[in-house]
XYZ file of C-alpha atoms in Angstrom:
82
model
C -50.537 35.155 -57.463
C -47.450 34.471 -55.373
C -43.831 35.400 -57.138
C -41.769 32.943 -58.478
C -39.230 33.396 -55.061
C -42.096 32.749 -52.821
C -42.476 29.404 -55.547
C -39.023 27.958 -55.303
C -39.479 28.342 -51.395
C -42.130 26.129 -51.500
C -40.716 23.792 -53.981
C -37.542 23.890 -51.902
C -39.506 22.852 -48.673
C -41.401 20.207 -49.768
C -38.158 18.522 -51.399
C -36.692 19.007 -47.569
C -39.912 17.834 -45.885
C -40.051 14.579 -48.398
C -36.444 13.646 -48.556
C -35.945 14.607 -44.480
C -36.964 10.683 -43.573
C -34.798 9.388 -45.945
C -31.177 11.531 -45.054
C -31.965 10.801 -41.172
C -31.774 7.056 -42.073
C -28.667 7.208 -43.781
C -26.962 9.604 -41.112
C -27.997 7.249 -38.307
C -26.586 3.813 -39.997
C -23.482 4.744 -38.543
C -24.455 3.574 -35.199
C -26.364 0.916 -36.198
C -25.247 -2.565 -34.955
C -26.737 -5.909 -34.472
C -26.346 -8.655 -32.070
C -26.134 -12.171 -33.640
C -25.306 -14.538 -31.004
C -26.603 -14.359 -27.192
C -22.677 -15.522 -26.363
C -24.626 -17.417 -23.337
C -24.194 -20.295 -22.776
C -26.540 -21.640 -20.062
C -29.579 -20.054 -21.920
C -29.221 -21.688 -25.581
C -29.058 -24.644 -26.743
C -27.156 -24.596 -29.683
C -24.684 -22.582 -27.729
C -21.714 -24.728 -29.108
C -22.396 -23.637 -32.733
C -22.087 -19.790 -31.667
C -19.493 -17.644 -33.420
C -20.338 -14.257 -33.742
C -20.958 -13.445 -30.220
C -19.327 -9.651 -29.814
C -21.632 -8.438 -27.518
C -21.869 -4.684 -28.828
C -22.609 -7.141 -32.092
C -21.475 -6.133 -35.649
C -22.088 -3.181 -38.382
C -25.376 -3.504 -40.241
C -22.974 -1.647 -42.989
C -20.438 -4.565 -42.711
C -21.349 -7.200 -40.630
C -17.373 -8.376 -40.715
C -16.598 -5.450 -38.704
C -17.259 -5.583 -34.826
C -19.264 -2.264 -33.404
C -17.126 0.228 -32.074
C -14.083 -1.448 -33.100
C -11.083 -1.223 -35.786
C -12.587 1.132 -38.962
C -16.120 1.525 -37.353
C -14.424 3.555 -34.624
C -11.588 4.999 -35.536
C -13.391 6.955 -38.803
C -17.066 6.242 -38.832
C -18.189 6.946 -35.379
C -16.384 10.526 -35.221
C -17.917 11.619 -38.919
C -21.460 10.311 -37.052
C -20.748 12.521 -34.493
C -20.227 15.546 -36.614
């Protein structure tokens, strides 16, 4: 028989080990961005109908906001960081 401390330790790390995945992925959205638009010219050809073509691309959280500018760096890239 193991004591009920030694049973809340185990309860307590399998609640970390299942829920780990899931708290990574939310920490690392910060820096997620996606490219829309190749922004080249020469190598598509539907080039003239381009319009997001910021070439760090644009917050999966807000795809409005341009990566690494305006809200997404002044306040969301430093509470990544920490």
């Amino acid at each position: 028989l193991i004591s009920l401390k030694q049973q809340l330790f185990v309860v307590v790390l399998i609640i970390l080990f299942v829920q780990y995945p899931a708290w990574a992925t939310i920490g690392l959205q910060v820096f997620a961005c996606r490219t829309l638009d190749p922004g080249r010219d020469d190598e598509y050809w539907l080039a003239h109908y381009q319009r997001a073509t910021w070439h760090h691309g644009y917050w999966t959280q807000n795809m409005r906001q341009q990566c690494y500018q305006g809200l997404h760096k002044s306040f969301y890239m430093p509470v990544g960081f920490a």
